[in-house]
Amino acid sequence: MTTLAVPAARFTDLLAAEWIKLRSLRSTYWALGSCALVLIAFNANAARADYVNYPHYDGPIRREFVYWALRDAFTSGATMMMILATAGIGAITVVGEYGTGLIRTTFTAVPDRRALMTAKVLVVTAVMTVYGAVVAGASFAASQAILDGRGLGVAIGHPGAWRVVVASALLAPVSALVGMGMGALIRHSATTMILTTLVLLLLPAFVTDRYHWTACVRNALPYNAWVRLVDIGYGDHPFTLVPRFPTTVGGGWVVFAVWAGVAAVLTVVVVERRDV
Amino acid sequence: MIEVDQLTKRYGPTTAVRNLSFTVRPGRVTGFLGPNGAGKTTTLRMLLGLVEPSAGTATVDGRSFRTRPRGLRHVGALLDAHDVHGGRSARAHLHALARSNRIPVARVDEVLAEVGLTGSAARRRTGTFSLGMKQRLGIAAALLGDPPVLMFDEPLNGLDPEGVLWVRELFRRLAREGRTVFVSSHLMSEMEHTAEELVVIGRGELIAAESLTEFASRGTAPTVTVSSPDAGRLAAVLTAEGVVVTPHDEETLRVRGASAARVGELAHEHRFLLRELTTQTASLEAAFMELTADSVEYAAGETR
Ligand SMILES: Nc1ncnc2c1ncn2[C@@H]1O[C@H](COP(=O)(O)OP(=O)(O)O)[C@@H](O)[C@H]1O
Ligand SMILES: [Mg+2]
């Protein structure tokens, strides 16, 4: 018997393996590709509508049009779709392994589950960050190019423009991590999807800011943090209501970071002790 | 070497494995036998660190498998051939496994060739595979790290007769190379031509851990069939010698407790004409059935 010499375990091998797993699934390309096109088209269409309707807008809107131009750069409809899609893709990277039984093969090859799940989290985060950046960047470019037809496009250097793009881009990895965490916790695809949608999309719609504590919950949700981050006219724009419990840009970033961090840790930790 | 010591696994009220201890040594194929539900899969999962034991230890080469950062070069295992993602090709599946354990990609093509999954089959998504092809893929994955210890859970399921012969020869070869080869089955017939050693369990408990030959001799003692035109008187003579005789038909008797040679001698002494004198050795299957009869969870025809 000629057993191969056993090399020291390297974490980068796990990153490479998870990357191979992600890119060897045809569904990854379909899901990411088709969603990207739909999202960019959705945002571009909002800009097209403003381009067409601009002659009918009255003075106040025209004076504040930078605000509206940046709303077209990444609309809330597109954001909800992106949350749904990226959370689903993130969840599938975990429940896909449990549902097929592949997880047993994976853990037999890599008994160090913590390292394996960390690698999976990092690869998904990296891919989703690039993905979010591409979608948000292309949406910004497309929408402002359309508005430029009337000389209304906003340059990326305009105050707040970067924040719109970065916050929208980061929502992709944040949602994907939440999907992974829920997947690791629940391990069943349909239930994971339902609960993830509930937490990320339905809660923001139902929790009001009527009381202080509900406002706290509301402001701590990723979707609402995004709303705050992309609102470049917060507090002084004439068309938006000043909320009873004001929030800050810094608070929005913290909400993103906490959700991503907690979900990542959860994903790594919960698989550690459970039987498969 | 595989060592299982006082291993117990409880699932709520069910005890899947109870106080199980045995050792599997390298250099030979060891069969892991037991009726369905005996606890074979649970034991293998505990050995692979997939399932945490309720009590006791399971080690491979002296170490609990969970403490190894990477597994493929230590243990090759095929638990369930369906444990793959149907959307990935056979090659991509093995490539990811190999990469995670820093095994050269060239090894992927080697094992694919070894199990006969070459050309377009290697590039096909595994969701389109038959069970037999999935078994081959699972065996390829087990061989990937060239490991000293191999475990297979019911590997013959779904294989065609040619595949069965190939797998048996493969197991024997792996054992000849000095590896520890541990193969589970619920059918004795699958093991008797492959295994030299047996670990037999029933209802989670150890029934036997010994060589195949020893196991065979445990079963029902051999029966001698003797036939003579004067069977009635012959029966009387044999009974007088303390032998247990059961009449089978007018001329034929079934004899236990004496060898065919002894029956022949007695017949000769008393001048009986014999038309038949044969020995039926108990089959391994019969020995297995007999030993595990008490521990079969749901016997056919049994009303619950
Ligand atoms: N995850 C589980 N939860 C509850 N009971 C289980 C579980 N896995 C196995 N069992 C029970 O443990 C016993 C042994 O099962 P198993 O190890 O699959 O046996 P075998 O592989 O020998 O057929 C069976 O009674 C089975 O129902
Ligand atoms: Mg089984």
PDB file of N, CA and C in Angstrom, chain A residues 1-11 13-14 16-17 20-21 24-26 96 100-102 104-105 107-113 272 274-276, chain B residues 9 45 48-52 65-66 68-74 77 82-85 87-88 92-93 95-97 99-102 125 146 148 177 179:
ATOM      1  N   MET A   1       0.851  -1.195   0.000  1.00  0.00           N
ATOM      2  CA  MET A   1       0.000   0.000   0.000  1.00  0.00           C
ATOM      3  C   MET A   1       0.888   1.248   0.000  1.00  0.00           C
ATOM      4  N   THR A   2       0.590   2.147  -0.897  1.00  0.00           N
ATOM      5  CA  THR A   2       1.392   3.359  -0.991  1.00  0.00           C
ATOM      6  C   THR A   2       0.531   4.544  -0.609  1.00  0.00           C
ATOM      7  N   THR A   3       0.389   4.752   0.679  1.00  0.00           N
ATOM      8  CA  THR A   3      -0.430   5.877   1.134  1.00  0.00           C
ATOM      9  C   THR A   3       0.312   7.181   0.874  1.00  0.00           C
ATOM     10  N   LEU A   4      -0.425   8.142   0.328  1.00  0.00           N
ATOM     11  CA  LEU A   4       0.168   9.449   0.049  1.00  0.00           C
ATOM     12  C   LEU A   4       0.552  10.110   1.367  1.00  0.00           C
ATOM     13  N   ALA A   5       1.638  10.868   1.344  1.00  0.00           N
ATOM     14  CA  ALA A   5       2.021  11.617   2.540  1.00  0.00           C
ATOM     15  C   ALA A   5       0.917  12.627   2.850  1.00  0.00           C
ATOM     16  N   VAL A   6       0.642  12.804   4.124  1.00  0.00           N
ATOM     17  CA  VAL A   6      -0.443  13.706   4.495  1.00  0.00           C
ATOM     18  C   VAL A   6       0.084  15.126   4.685  1.00  0.00           C
ATOM     19  N   PRO A   7      -0.292  16.046   3.793  1.00  0.00           N
ATOM     20  CA  PRO A   7       0.175  17.426   3.953  1.00  0.00           C
ATOM     21  C   PRO A   7      -0.615  18.126   5.054  1.00  0.00           C
ATOM     22  N   ALA A   8      -0.052  19.177   5.597  1.00  0.00           N
ATOM     23  CA  ALA A   8      -0.751  19.933   6.634  1.00  0.00           C
ATOM     24  C   ALA A   8      -2.027  20.535   6.052  1.00  0.00           C
ATOM     25  N   ALA A   9      -3.069  20.605   6.876  1.00  0.00           N
ATOM     26  CA  ALA A   9      -4.335  21.155   6.406  1.00  0.00           C
ATOM     27  C   ALA A   9      -4.199  22.659   6.207  1.00  0.00           C
ATOM     28  N   ARG A  10      -4.660  23.137   5.073  1.00  0.00           N
ATOM     29  CA  ARG A  10      -4.598  24.578   4.803  1.00  0.00           C
ATOM     30  C   ARG A  10      -6.001  25.111   4.587  1.00  0.00           C
ATOM     31  N   PHE A  11      -6.278  26.244   5.228  1.00  0.00           N
ATOM     32  CA  PHE A  11      -7.618  26.824   5.112  1.00  0.00           C
ATOM     33  C   PHE A  11      -7.934  27.237   3.683  1.00  0.00           C
ATOM     34  N   ASP A  13      -7.324  25.734   1.027  1.00  0.00           N
ATOM     35  CA  ASP A  13      -7.856  24.599   0.267  1.00  0.00           C
ATOM     36  C   ASP A  13      -9.372  24.547   0.383  1.00  0.00           C
ATOM     37  N   LEU A  14      -9.857  24.873   1.576  1.00  0.00           N
ATOM     38  CA  LEU A  14     -11.305  24.839   1.790  1.00  0.00           C
ATOM     39  C   LEU A  14     -11.983  25.960   1.013  1.00  0.00           C
ATOM     40  N   ALA A  16     -10.893  27.229  -1.772  1.00  0.00           N
ATOM     41  CA  ALA A  16     -10.865  26.811  -3.178  1.00  0.00           C
ATOM     42  C   ALA A  16     -11.948  25.771  -3.447  1.00  0.00           C
ATOM     43  N   ALA A  17     -12.118  24.828  -2.517  1.00  0.00           N
ATOM     44  CA  ALA A  17     -13.116  23.770  -2.716  1.00  0.00           C
ATOM     45  C   ALA A  17     -14.530  24.351  -2.735  1.00  0.00           C
ATOM     46  N   ILE A  20     -15.124  25.988  -5.993  1.00  0.00           N
ATOM     47  CA  ILE A  20     -15.411  24.987  -7.038  1.00  0.00           C
ATOM     48  C   ILE A  20     -16.867  24.544  -6.930  1.00  0.00           C
ATOM     49  N   LYS A  21     -17.319  24.310  -5.705  1.00  0.00           N
ATOM     50  CA  LYS A  21     -18.701  23.853  -5.511  1.00  0.00           C
ATOM     51  C   LYS A  21     -19.694  24.885  -6.035  1.00  0.00           C
ATOM     52  N   SER A  24     -19.520  25.193  -9.958  1.00  0.00           N
ATOM     53  CA  SER A  24     -19.826  24.003 -10.756  1.00  0.00           C
ATOM     54  C   SER A  24     -21.326  23.706 -10.791  1.00  0.00           C
ATOM     55  N   LEU A  25     -22.127  24.590 -10.213  1.00  0.00           N
ATOM     56  CA  LEU A  25     -23.580  24.393 -10.283  1.00  0.00           C
ATOM     57  C   LEU A  25     -24.156  25.351 -11.319  1.00  0.00           C
ATOM     58  N   ARG A  26     -24.817  24.767 -12.305  1.00  0.00           N
ATOM     59  CA  ARG A  26     -25.378  25.602 -13.359  1.00  0.00           C
ATOM     60  C   ARG A  26     -26.404  26.579 -12.782  1.00  0.00           C
ATOM     61  N   GLY A  96     -28.957  23.234   0.500  1.00  0.00           N
ATOM     62  CA  GLY A  96     -28.696  22.362  -0.652  1.00  0.00           C
ATOM     63  C   GLY A  96     -27.832  21.175  -0.239  1.00  0.00           C
ATOM     64  N   THR A 100     -29.671  17.295   0.030  1.00  0.00           N
ATOM     65  CA  THR A 100     -29.202  16.216  -0.841  1.00  0.00           C
ATOM     66  C   THR A 100     -28.436  15.150  -0.072  1.00  0.00           C
ATOM     67  N   GLY A 101     -28.030  15.451   1.160  1.00  0.00           N
ATOM     68  CA  GLY A 101     -27.214  14.482   1.902  1.00  0.00           C
ATOM     69  C   GLY A 101     -25.727  14.704   1.658  1.00  0.00           C
ATOM     70  N   LEU A 102     -25.421  15.635   0.734  1.00  0.00           N
ATOM     71  CA  LEU A 102     -24.020  15.931   0.435  1.00  0.00           C
ATOM     72  C   LEU A 102     -23.255  16.323   1.696  1.00  0.00           C
ATOM     73  N   ARG A 104     -23.051  14.988   4.479  1.00  0.00           N
ATOM     74  CA  ARG A 104     -22.337  13.862   5.099  1.00  0.00           C
ATOM     75  C   ARG A 104     -21.034  13.580   4.348  1.00  0.00           C
ATOM     76  N   THR A 105     -21.093  13.636   3.022  1.00  0.00           N
ATOM     77  CA  THR A 105     -19.874  13.440   2.234  1.00  0.00           C
ATOM     78  C   THR A 105     -18.876  14.551   2.541  1.00  0.00           C
ATOM     79  N   PHE A 107     -18.617  16.454   5.282  1.00  0.00           N
ATOM     80  CA  PHE A 107     -18.037  16.356   6.625  1.00  0.00           C
ATOM     81  C   PHE A 107     -17.131  15.132   6.768  1.00  0.00           C
ATOM     82  N   THR A 108     -17.298  14.135   5.921  1.00  0.00           N
ATOM     83  CA  THR A 108     -16.380  12.998   5.958  1.00  0.00           C
ATOM     84  C   THR A 108     -15.039  13.401   5.343  1.00  0.00           C
ATOM     85  N   ALA A 109     -15.110  14.272   4.334  1.00  0.00           N
ATOM     86  CA  ALA A 109     -13.871  14.753   3.720  1.00  0.00           C
ATOM     87  C   ALA A 109     -13.199  15.798   4.613  1.00  0.00           C
ATOM     88  N   VAL A 110     -14.024  16.605   5.286  1.00  0.00           N
ATOM     89  CA  VAL A 110     -13.493  17.668   6.145  1.00  0.00           C
ATOM     90  C   VAL A 110     -14.160  17.575   7.521  1.00  0.00           C
ATOM     91  N   PRO A 111     -13.620  16.746   8.425  1.00  0.00           N
ATOM     92  CA  PRO A 111     -14.249  16.615   9.748  1.00  0.00           C
ATOM     93  C   PRO A 111     -14.229  17.918  10.552  1.00  0.00           C
ATOM     94  N   ASP A 112     -13.337  18.838  10.197  1.00  0.00           N
ATOM     95  CA  ASP A 112     -13.290  20.129  10.886  1.00  0.00           C
ATOM     96  C   ASP A 112     -14.424  21.012  10.355  1.00  0.00           C
ATOM     97  N   ARG A 113     -15.582  20.819  10.933  1.00  0.00           N
ATOM     98  CA  ARG A 113     -16.779  21.491  10.416  1.00  0.00           C
ATOM     99  C   ARG A 113     -16.693  23.005  10.524  1.00  0.00           C
ATOM    100  N   GLU A 272     -21.788  22.770  14.216  1.00  0.00           N
ATOM    101  CA  GLU A 272     -20.703  22.155  14.967  1.00  0.00           C
ATOM    102  C   GLU A 272     -21.150  20.936  15.787  1.00  0.00           C
ATOM    103  N   ARG A 274     -24.374  19.387  15.873  1.00  0.00           N
ATOM    104  CA  ARG A 274     -25.516  18.558  15.498  1.00  0.00           C
ATOM    105  C   ARG A 274     -25.124  17.313  14.719  1.00  0.00           C
ATOM    106  N   ASP A 275     -25.898  16.248  14.912  1.00  0.00           N
ATOM    107  CA  ASP A 275     -25.711  15.024  14.136  1.00  0.00           C
ATOM    108  C   ASP A 275     -26.171  15.268  12.707  1.00  0.00           C
ATOM    109  N   VAL A 276     -25.517  14.616  11.751  1.00  0.00           N
ATOM    110  CA  VAL A 276     -26.006  14.703  10.375  1.00  0.00           C
ATOM    111  C   VAL A 276     -26.233  13.301   9.812  1.00  0.00           C
TER     112      VAL A 276
ATOM    113  N   LYS B   9     -25.657   4.507  21.186  1.00  0.00           N
ATOM    114  CA  LYS B   9     -26.353   5.669  20.638  1.00  0.00           C
ATOM    115  C   LYS B   9     -27.845   5.522  20.888  1.00  0.00           C
ATOM    116  N   ARG B  45     -21.696   5.876  11.079  1.00  0.00           N
ATOM    117  CA  ARG B  45     -21.771   7.344  11.202  1.00  0.00           C
ATOM    118  C   ARG B  45     -21.034   7.834  12.435  1.00  0.00           C
ATOM    119  N   LEU B  48     -17.407   7.875  11.741  1.00  0.00           N
ATOM    120  CA  LEU B  48     -17.017   8.986  10.871  1.00  0.00           C
ATOM    121  C   LEU B  48     -17.279  10.345  11.503  1.00  0.00           C
ATOM    122  N   GLY B  49     -17.682  10.351  12.757  1.00  0.00           N
ATOM    123  CA  GLY B  49     -17.877  11.627  13.450  1.00  0.00           C
ATOM    124  C   GLY B  49     -19.088  12.396  12.979  1.00  0.00           C
ATOM    125  N   LEU B  50     -19.984  11.748  12.245  1.00  0.00           N
ATOM    126  CA  LEU B  50     -21.170  12.456  11.766  1.00  0.00           C
ATOM    127  C   LEU B  50     -22.222  12.499  12.859  1.00  0.00           C
ATOM    128  N   VAL B  51     -22.215  11.450  13.675  1.00  0.00           N
ATOM    129  CA  VAL B  51     -23.186  11.323  14.752  1.00  0.00           C
ATOM    130  C   VAL B  51     -22.389  11.189  16.048  1.00  0.00           C
ATOM    131  N   GLU B  52     -22.816  11.926  17.048  1.00  0.00           N
ATOM    132  CA  GLU B  52     -22.114  11.923  18.337  1.00  0.00           C
ATOM    133  C   GLU B  52     -22.608  10.740  19.172  1.00  0.00           C
ATOM    134  N   PHE B  65     -12.304  10.359  14.692  1.00  0.00           N
ATOM    135  CA  PHE B  65     -12.219  10.940  13.345  1.00  0.00           C
ATOM    136  C   PHE B  65     -12.502  12.438  13.344  1.00  0.00           C
ATOM    137  N   ARG B  66     -13.385  12.898  14.230  1.00  0.00           N
ATOM    138  CA  ARG B  66     -13.736  14.320  14.274  1.00  0.00           C
ATOM    139  C   ARG B  66     -12.529  15.218  14.584  1.00  0.00           C
ATOM    140  N   ARG B  68      -9.648  15.009  13.272  1.00  0.00           N
ATOM    141  CA  ARG B  68      -8.779  15.202  12.106  1.00  0.00           C
ATOM    142  C   ARG B  68      -9.270  16.413  11.319  1.00  0.00           C
ATOM    143  N   PRO B  69      -8.368  17.316  10.946  1.00  0.00           N
ATOM    144  CA  PRO B  69      -8.823  18.470  10.161  1.00  0.00           C
ATOM    145  C   PRO B  69      -9.365  18.049   8.790  1.00  0.00           C
ATOM    146  N   ARG B  70      -8.683  17.105   8.130  1.00  0.00           N
ATOM    147  CA  ARG B  70      -9.143  16.611   6.836  1.00  0.00           C
ATOM    148  C   ARG B  70      -9.230  15.092   6.902  1.00  0.00           C
ATOM    149  N   GLY B  71     -10.202  14.531   6.169  1.00  0.00           N
ATOM    150  CA  GLY B  71     -10.463  13.112   6.361  1.00  0.00           C
ATOM    151  C   GLY B  71     -10.008  12.157   5.274  1.00  0.00           C
ATOM    152  N   LEU B  72      -9.986  12.627   4.021  1.00  0.00           N
ATOM    153  CA  LEU B  72      -9.895  11.684   2.903  1.00  0.00           C
ATOM    154  C   LEU B  72      -8.636  10.825   2.872  1.00  0.00           C
ATOM    155  N   ARG B  73      -7.539  11.327   3.422  1.00  0.00           N
ATOM    156  CA  ARG B  73      -6.322  10.513   3.401  1.00  0.00           C
ATOM    157  C   ARG B  73      -6.273   9.531   4.564  1.00  0.00           C
ATOM    158  N   HIS B  74      -7.235   9.630   5.468  1.00  0.00           N
ATOM    159  CA  HIS B  74      -7.257   8.728   6.624  1.00  0.00           C
ATOM    160  C   HIS B  74      -8.324   7.657   6.460  1.00  0.00           C
ATOM    161  N   ALA B  77     -14.824   6.611   2.710  1.00  0.00           N
ATOM    162  CA  ALA B  77     -16.104   6.035   3.122  1.00  0.00           C
ATOM    163  C   ALA B  77     -17.173   6.255   2.078  1.00  0.00           C
ATOM    164  N   HIS B  82     -26.442   8.275  -2.478  1.00  0.00           N
ATOM    165  CA  HIS B  82     -27.236   9.453  -2.844  1.00  0.00           C
ATOM    166  C   HIS B  82     -26.697  10.741  -2.226  1.00  0.00           C
ATOM    167  N   ASP B  83     -25.683  10.630  -1.384  1.00  0.00           N
ATOM    168  CA  ASP B  83     -25.150  11.817  -0.702  1.00  0.00           C
ATOM    169  C   ASP B  83     -24.270  12.666  -1.626  1.00  0.00           C
ATOM    170  N   VAL B  84     -24.835  13.059  -2.763  1.00  0.00           N
ATOM    171  CA  VAL B  84     -24.155  13.960  -3.695  1.00  0.00           C
ATOM    172  C   VAL B  84     -25.165  15.015  -4.125  1.00  0.00           C
ATOM    173  N   HIS B  85     -24.686  16.099  -4.725  1.00  0.00           N
ATOM    174  CA  HIS B  85     -25.603  17.117  -5.245  1.00  0.00           C
ATOM    175  C   HIS B  85     -25.866  16.799  -6.708  1.00  0.00           C
ATOM    176  N   GLY B  87     -26.923  18.371  -9.107  1.00  0.00           N
ATOM    177  CA  GLY B  87     -26.659  19.394 -10.110  1.00  0.00           C
ATOM    178  C   GLY B  87     -25.202  19.465 -10.553  1.00  0.00           C
ATOM    179  N   ARG B  88     -24.340  18.726  -9.854  1.00  0.00           N
ATOM    180  CA  ARG B  88     -22.918  18.790 -10.180  1.00  0.00           C
ATOM    181  C   ARG B  88     -22.500  17.562 -10.979  1.00  0.00           C
ATOM    182  N   ALA B  92     -16.780  17.300 -11.174  1.00  0.00           N
ATOM    183  CA  ALA B  92     -16.770  18.498 -10.313  1.00  0.00           C
ATOM    184  C   ALA B  92     -16.925  18.097  -8.847  1.00  0.00           C
ATOM    185  N   HIS B  93     -17.780  17.107  -8.598  1.00  0.00           N
ATOM    186  CA  HIS B  93     -17.993  16.618  -7.230  1.00  0.00           C
ATOM    187  C   HIS B  93     -16.666  16.135  -6.630  1.00  0.00           C
ATOM    188  N   HIS B  95     -13.685  16.771  -7.785  1.00  0.00           N
ATOM    189  CA  HIS B  95     -12.695  17.847  -7.821  1.00  0.00           C
ATOM    190  C   HIS B  95     -12.770  18.687  -6.536  1.00  0.00           C
ATOM    191  N   ALA B  96     -14.003  19.036  -6.139  1.00  0.00           N
ATOM    192  CA  ALA B  96     -14.167  19.831  -4.913  1.00  0.00           C
ATOM    193  C   ALA B  96     -13.659  19.041  -3.699  1.00  0.00           C
ATOM    194  N   LEU B  97     -14.000  17.741  -3.645  1.00  0.00           N
ATOM    195  CA  LEU B  97     -13.538  16.924  -2.515  1.00  0.00           C
ATOM    196  C   LEU B  97     -12.014  16.871  -2.485  1.00  0.00           C
ATOM    197  N   ARG B  99      -9.844  18.917  -3.788  1.00  0.00           N
ATOM    198  CA  ARG B  99      -9.245  20.222  -3.483  1.00  0.00           C
ATOM    199  C   ARG B  99      -9.281  20.507  -1.988  1.00  0.00           C
ATOM    200  N   SER B 100     -10.385  20.143  -1.329  1.00  0.00           N
ATOM    201  CA  SER B 100     -10.509  20.443   0.096  1.00  0.00           C
ATOM    202  C   SER B 100      -9.457  19.692   0.911  1.00  0.00           C
ATOM    203  N   ASN B 101      -8.967  18.566   0.369  1.00  0.00           N
ATOM    204  CA  ASN B 101      -7.975  17.766   1.085  1.00  0.00           C
ATOM    205  C   ASN B 101      -6.583  17.875   0.458  1.00  0.00           C
ATOM    206  N   ARG B 102      -6.408  18.836  -0.382  1.00  0.00           N
ATOM    207  CA  ARG B 102      -5.162  19.038  -1.122  1.00  0.00           C
ATOM    208  C   ARG B 102      -4.657  17.750  -1.794  1.00  0.00           C
ATOM    209  N   ARG B 125     -24.242  15.391 -15.129  1.00  0.00           N
ATOM    210  CA  ARG B 125     -24.688  15.735 -13.779  1.00  0.00           C
ATOM    211  C   ARG B 125     -25.132  14.463 -13.067  1.00  0.00           C
ATOM    212  N   ASP B 146      -6.481   7.709  -1.216  1.00  0.00           N
ATOM    213  CA  ASP B 146      -5.653   6.523  -1.062  1.00  0.00           C
ATOM    214  C   ASP B 146      -5.543   6.143   0.418  1.00  0.00           C
ATOM    215  N   PRO B 148      -5.776   4.397   4.278  1.00  0.00           N
ATOM    216  CA  PRO B 148      -5.480   3.089   4.853  1.00  0.00           C
ATOM    217  C   PRO B 148      -6.715   2.376   5.414  1.00  0.00           C
ATOM    218  N   GLU B 177      -3.643  -5.094  -0.134  1.00  0.00           N
ATOM    219  CA  GLU B 177      -2.674  -4.000  -0.074  1.00  0.00           C
ATOM    220  C   GLU B 177      -2.396  -3.574   1.367  1.00  0.00           C
ATOM    221  N   ARG B 179      -4.830  -2.665   3.674  1.00  0.00           N
ATOM    222  CA  ARG B 179      -5.757  -1.680   4.230  1.00  0.00           C
ATOM    223  C   ARG B 179      -6.805  -2.369   5.110  1.00  0.00           C
TER     224      ARG B 179
END
